[in-house]
GROMACS .gro file of C-alpha atoms in nm:
model
  233
    1MET     CA    1  10.749  -7.097   2.264
    2ILE     CA    2  10.879  -6.807   2.052
    3PHE     CA    3  10.700  -6.473   2.041
    4ALA     CA    4  10.565  -6.401   1.694
    5SER     CA    5  10.734  -6.060   1.675
    6PRO     CA    6  10.986  -5.859   1.881
    7LEU     CA    7  10.853  -5.722   2.211
    8VAL     CA    8  10.856  -5.353   2.298
    9THR     CA    9  10.947  -5.221   2.643
   10GLY     CA   10  10.812  -4.965   2.885
   11ARG     CA   11  10.720  -4.891   3.244
   12LEU     CA   12  10.395  -4.979   3.419
   13VAL     CA   13  10.180  -4.691   3.538
   14GLN     CA   14   9.890  -4.895   3.674
   15ARG     CA   15   9.690  -5.211   3.619
   16TYR     CA   16   9.314  -5.181   3.648
   17LYS     CA   17   8.995  -5.373   3.570
   18ARG     CA   18   9.217  -5.683   3.576
   19PHE     CA   19   9.243  -5.685   3.196
   20LEU     CA   20   9.397  -5.342   3.128
   21ALA     CA   21   9.715  -5.153   3.217
   22ASP     CA   22   9.845  -4.804   3.148
   23ILE     CA   23  10.207  -4.804   3.035
   24ILE     CA   24  10.466  -4.549   2.927
   25LEU     CA   25  10.672  -4.698   2.645
   26ASP     CA   26  11.047  -4.633   2.635
   27ASP     CA   27  10.991  -4.388   2.350
   28GLY     CA   28  10.772  -4.179   2.583
   29ASN     CA   29  10.443  -4.278   2.426
   30PRO     CA   30  10.162  -4.352   2.678
   31ILE     CA   31   9.946  -4.650   2.584
   32THR     CA   32   9.679  -4.876   2.728
   33SER     CA   33   9.759  -5.247   2.702
   34SER     CA   34   9.549  -5.558   2.744
   35VAL     CA   35   9.653  -5.784   3.033
   36PRO     CA   36   9.595  -6.156   2.959
   37ASN     CA   37   9.574  -6.262   3.323
   38THR     CA   38   9.263  -6.296   3.541
   39GLY     CA   39   9.457  -6.344   3.865
   40SER     CA   40   9.576  -6.091   4.119
   41MET     CA   41   9.935  -6.083   3.981
   42LEU     CA   42  10.039  -6.029   4.340
   43GLY     CA   43  10.379  -5.859   4.361
   44LEU     CA   44  10.395  -5.793   3.986
   45THR     CA   45  10.200  -5.470   3.944
   46ASP     CA   46  10.408  -5.209   4.125
   47PRO     CA   47  10.406  -4.875   3.940
   48GLY     CA   48  10.729  -4.816   3.752
   49ILE     CA   49  10.828  -5.178   3.698
   50ARG     CA   50  10.976  -5.266   3.360
   51VAL     CA   51  10.744  -5.446   3.119
   52TRP     CA   52  10.759  -5.613   2.777
   53LEU     CA   53  10.467  -5.611   2.535
   54SER     CA   54  10.372  -5.770   2.206
   55ILE     CA   55  10.194  -5.573   1.935
   56SER     CA   56   9.916  -5.699   1.710
   57ASP     CA   57   9.817  -5.523   1.389
   58GLY     CA   58   9.470  -5.680   1.390
   59LEU     CA   59   9.221  -5.418   1.278
   60LYS     CA   60   8.951  -5.532   1.521
   61ARG     CA   61   9.165  -5.497   1.832
   62LYS     CA   62   9.087  -5.199   2.053
   63TYR     CA   63   9.421  -5.234   2.233
   64PRO     CA   64   9.699  -5.355   2.000
   65HIS     CA   65   9.951  -5.398   2.285
   66THR     CA   66   9.946  -5.709   2.507
   67LEU     CA   67  10.145  -5.735   2.829
   68GLN     CA   68  10.369  -6.043   2.819
   69LEU     CA   69  10.655  -6.002   3.069
   70VAL     CA   70  10.727  -5.796   3.379
   71GLU     CA   71  11.041  -5.753   3.586
   72ALA     CA   72  11.032  -5.866   3.950
   73GLN     CA   73  11.331  -5.888   4.183
   74GLY     CA   74  11.551  -5.830   3.879
   75ILE     CA   75  11.418  -6.122   3.673
   76MET     CA   76  11.170  -6.157   3.388
   77VAL     CA   77  10.833  -6.309   3.476
   78GLY     CA   78  10.576  -6.429   3.223
   79ILE     CA   79  10.222  -6.320   3.307
   80ASN     CA   80  10.025  -6.433   3.001
   81THR     CA   81   9.804  -6.719   3.120
   82GLY     CA   82   9.729  -6.809   2.758
   83LEU     CA   83  10.085  -6.936   2.701
   84PRO     CA   84  10.137  -7.218   2.957
   85ASN     CA   85   9.935  -7.469   2.752
   86ARG     CA   86  10.177  -7.421   2.461
   87ILE     CA   87  10.477  -7.436   2.692
   88ALA     CA   88  10.343  -7.754   2.854
   89GLU     CA   89  10.281  -7.917   2.518
   90GLU     CA   90  10.636  -7.842   2.407
   91ALA     CA   91  10.769  -7.982   2.736
   92ILE     CA   92  10.574  -8.305   2.689
   93LEU     CA   93  10.678  -8.350   2.327
   94SER     CA   94  11.044  -8.278   2.408
   95GLY     CA   95  11.056  -8.555   2.669
   96LEU     CA   96  11.112  -8.322   2.966
   97LEU     CA   97  10.842  -8.517   3.152
   98PRO     CA   98  10.929  -8.884   3.088
   99SER     CA   99  10.609  -9.022   3.238
  100LEU     CA  100  10.408  -8.826   2.980
  101SER     CA  101  10.627  -8.913   2.682
  102GLY     CA  102  10.552  -9.157   2.406
  103TYR     CA  103  10.175  -9.123   2.379
  104ALA     CA  104  10.046  -9.180   2.027
  105GLU     CA  105   9.805  -8.885   2.029
  106LEU     CA  106   9.787  -8.541   2.189
  107LYS     CA  107   9.459  -8.349   2.183
  108ARG     CA  108   9.389  -7.997   2.306
  109GLU     CA  109   9.087  -7.856   2.490
  110GLN     CA  110   8.873  -8.168   2.515
  111ARG     CA  111   8.542  -8.181   2.702
  112TYR     CA  112   8.536  -8.406   3.009
  113GLY     CA  113   8.383  -8.439   3.354
  114SER     CA  114   8.108  -8.202   3.462
  115ASN     CA  115   8.102  -7.927   3.199
  116SER     CA  116   8.482  -7.894   3.200
  117ARG     CA  117   8.757  -7.890   2.938
  118ILE     CA  118   9.092  -8.057   2.987
  119ASP     CA  119   9.391  -7.862   2.857
  120ILE     CA  120   9.575  -8.162   2.712
  121LEU     CA  121   9.452  -8.517   2.657
  122LEU     CA  122   9.712  -8.786   2.584
  123ARG     CA  123   9.598  -9.113   2.429
  124ASP     CA  124   9.766  -9.439   2.338
  125PRO     CA  125   9.612  -9.782   2.273
  126ASN     CA  126   9.854  -9.944   2.518
  127ARG     CA  127   9.824  -9.696   2.806
  128PRO     CA  128   9.551  -9.531   3.013
  129ASP     CA  129   9.436  -9.192   2.884
  130ALA     CA  130   9.618  -8.904   3.058
  131TYR     CA  131   9.414  -8.594   3.141
  132VAL     CA  132   9.656  -8.303   3.185
  133GLU     CA  133   9.538  -7.983   3.353
  134VAL     CA  134   9.787  -7.694   3.315
  135LYS     CA  135   9.819  -7.407   3.564
  136ASN     CA  136  10.024  -7.090   3.529
  137VAL     CA  137  10.248  -6.992   3.822
  138HIS     CA  138  10.431  -6.662   3.869
  139PHE     CA  139  10.390  -6.586   4.241
  140SER     CA  140  10.689  -6.592   4.475
  141ARG     CA  141  10.728  -6.449   4.826
  142SER     CA  142  11.048  -6.630   4.930
  143ALA     CA  143  11.374  -6.674   4.741
  144GLY     CA  144  11.365  -6.984   4.527
  145LEU     CA  145  11.004  -7.074   4.613
  146ALA     CA  146  10.712  -7.046   4.369
  147GLU     CA  147  10.359  -7.062   4.509
  148PHE     CA  148  10.016  -7.138   4.365
  149PRO     CA  149   9.758  -6.994   4.373
  150ASP     CA  150   9.808  -6.623   4.440
  151SER     CA  151   9.433  -6.569   4.497
  152PRO     CA  152   9.131  -6.795   4.561
  153THR     CA  153   9.036  -7.013   4.263
  154ALA     CA  154   8.718  -7.217   4.295
  155ARG     CA  155   8.766  -7.327   3.933
  156GLY     CA  156   9.109  -7.465   4.017
  157ALA     CA  157   8.969  -7.668   4.307
  158LYS     CA  158   8.699  -7.806   4.077
  159HIS     CA  159   8.964  -7.917   3.827
  160LEU     CA  160   9.144  -8.115   4.098
  161ASP     CA  161   8.824  -8.297   4.188
  162GLU     CA  162   8.755  -8.367   3.819
  163LEU     CA  163   9.102  -8.518   3.781
  164GLY     CA  164   9.040  -8.738   4.082
  165ASN     CA  165   8.724  -8.864   3.916
  166MET     CA  166   8.923  -8.952   3.602
  167VAL     CA  167   9.169  -9.154   3.810
  168GLU     CA  168   8.888  -9.346   3.976
  169ASN     CA  169   8.752  -9.423   3.627
  170GLY     CA  170   9.078  -9.591   3.530
  171HIS     CA  171   9.258  -9.298   3.362
  172ARG     CA  172   9.553  -9.081   3.468
  173GLY     CA  173   9.490  -8.739   3.616
  174ILE     CA  174   9.781  -8.495   3.584
  175MET     CA  175   9.820  -8.149   3.734
  176LEU     CA  176  10.102  -7.967   3.558
  177TYR     CA  177  10.224  -7.635   3.699
  178VAL     CA  178  10.419  -7.412   3.459
  179ILE     CA  179  10.639  -7.169   3.654
  180GLN     CA  180  10.687  -6.866   3.431
  181ARG     CA  181  10.992  -6.738   3.615
  182GLY     CA  182  11.348  -6.860   3.631
  183ASP     CA  183  11.444  -6.787   3.992
  184CYS     CA  184  11.251  -7.067   4.163
  185GLU     CA  185  11.359  -7.424   4.240
  186ARG     CA  186  11.056  -7.549   4.436
  187LEU     CA  187  10.677  -7.511   4.424
  188LYS     CA  188  10.445  -7.489   4.723
  189ILE     CA  189  10.066  -7.499   4.728
  190CYS     CA  190   9.961  -7.171   4.888
  191GLY     CA  191   9.721  -7.274   5.164
  192ASP     CA  192   9.717  -6.942   5.345
  193LEU     CA  193   9.577  -6.755   5.043
  194ASP     CA  194   9.342  -7.034   4.931
  195PRO     CA  195   9.279  -7.308   5.190
  196VAL     CA  196   9.000  -7.454   4.975
  197TYR     CA  197   9.241  -7.516   4.687
  198ALA     CA  198   9.503  -7.657   4.924
  199ALA     CA  199   9.248  -7.901   5.065
  200ALA     CA  200   9.142  -7.998   4.712
  201PHE     CA  201   9.508  -8.060   4.621
  202GLU     CA  202   9.562  -8.289   4.919
  203ARG     CA  203   9.238  -8.472   4.839
  204ALA     CA  204   9.344  -8.517   4.476
  205MET     CA  205   9.684  -8.657   4.576
  206ARG     CA  206   9.514  -8.914   4.800
  207ARG     CA  207   9.294  -9.016   4.506
  208GLY     CA  208   9.597  -9.081   4.285
  209VAL     CA  209   9.625  -8.759   4.087
  210GLU     CA  210   9.985  -8.690   3.977
  211ALA     CA  211  10.141  -8.344   4.009
  212TYR     CA  212  10.443  -8.204   3.826
  213ALA     CA  213  10.605  -7.861   3.808
  214VAL     CA  214  10.832  -7.725   3.535
  215LYS     CA  215  11.066  -7.428   3.548
  216CYS     CA  216  11.091  -7.190   3.252
  217HIS     CA  217  11.372  -6.992   3.093
  218ILE     CA  218  11.236  -6.652   2.990
  219THR     CA  219  11.376  -6.397   2.747
  220PRO     CA  220  11.216  -6.128   2.529
  221ARG     CA  221  11.246  -6.377   2.244
  222GLY     CA  222  11.044  -6.657   2.402
  223ILE     CA  223  10.964  -6.888   2.694
  224ALA     CA  224  11.060  -7.253   2.728
  225ALA     CA  225  11.034  -7.517   2.999
  226ILE     CA  226  11.385  -7.630   3.090
  227SER     CA  227  11.361  -7.852   3.396
  228THR     CA  228  11.130  -8.006   3.652
  229MET     CA  229  11.112  -7.899   4.015
  230PRO     CA  230  10.977  -8.061   4.333
  231ILE     CA  231  10.641  -7.975   4.485
  232ILE     CA  232  10.681  -7.945   4.861
  233ASP     CA  233  10.436  -7.957   5.153
   0.00000   0.00000   0.00000
């Protein structure tokens, strides 16, 4: 996934209202940026951290800047939760996830289950349909260990149950975690911050849902999945 135009840099002043952040650009200009992330961004919003932003020239946009990357523990971290679907699709099409390769058709944002939408639906006349739910991950408290979620997510728990239902109906249910940071080698489900999600994950695994995690290489030019990583208890 390549950014459409070069990113600009600055320093974070504060994030507020979840969707906005005040930033001082490197040229000294203070701006307000949109923040495409509904989560807590735990550990990624300290005042003064270095940030990278895209700029849109759309006339209808109130805030032309969009926060894309932040620096944490000396590494770039992607925070835009709108990008993992694209990253996941590229990973599937490149063959990074062999069990998801070779499907004849890939569809995006398809309705399924109880008033839900699946991020990616893979279809092939010779294989069961594969329902792929994609989750963004950028939380890390220990060296080398990514964790999900970083705050309670009832919607995420619902998705796990929906995937279990798909498996019981003869399809494949896939949970794909996209780790938008390059310093982690393992993923852990974060039960202390969201025990409901952790219980839903365990329940989904017992029902036959498959779970995969991919590590990303991140630069100001773009983000790409480069390898898989284990999901640990």
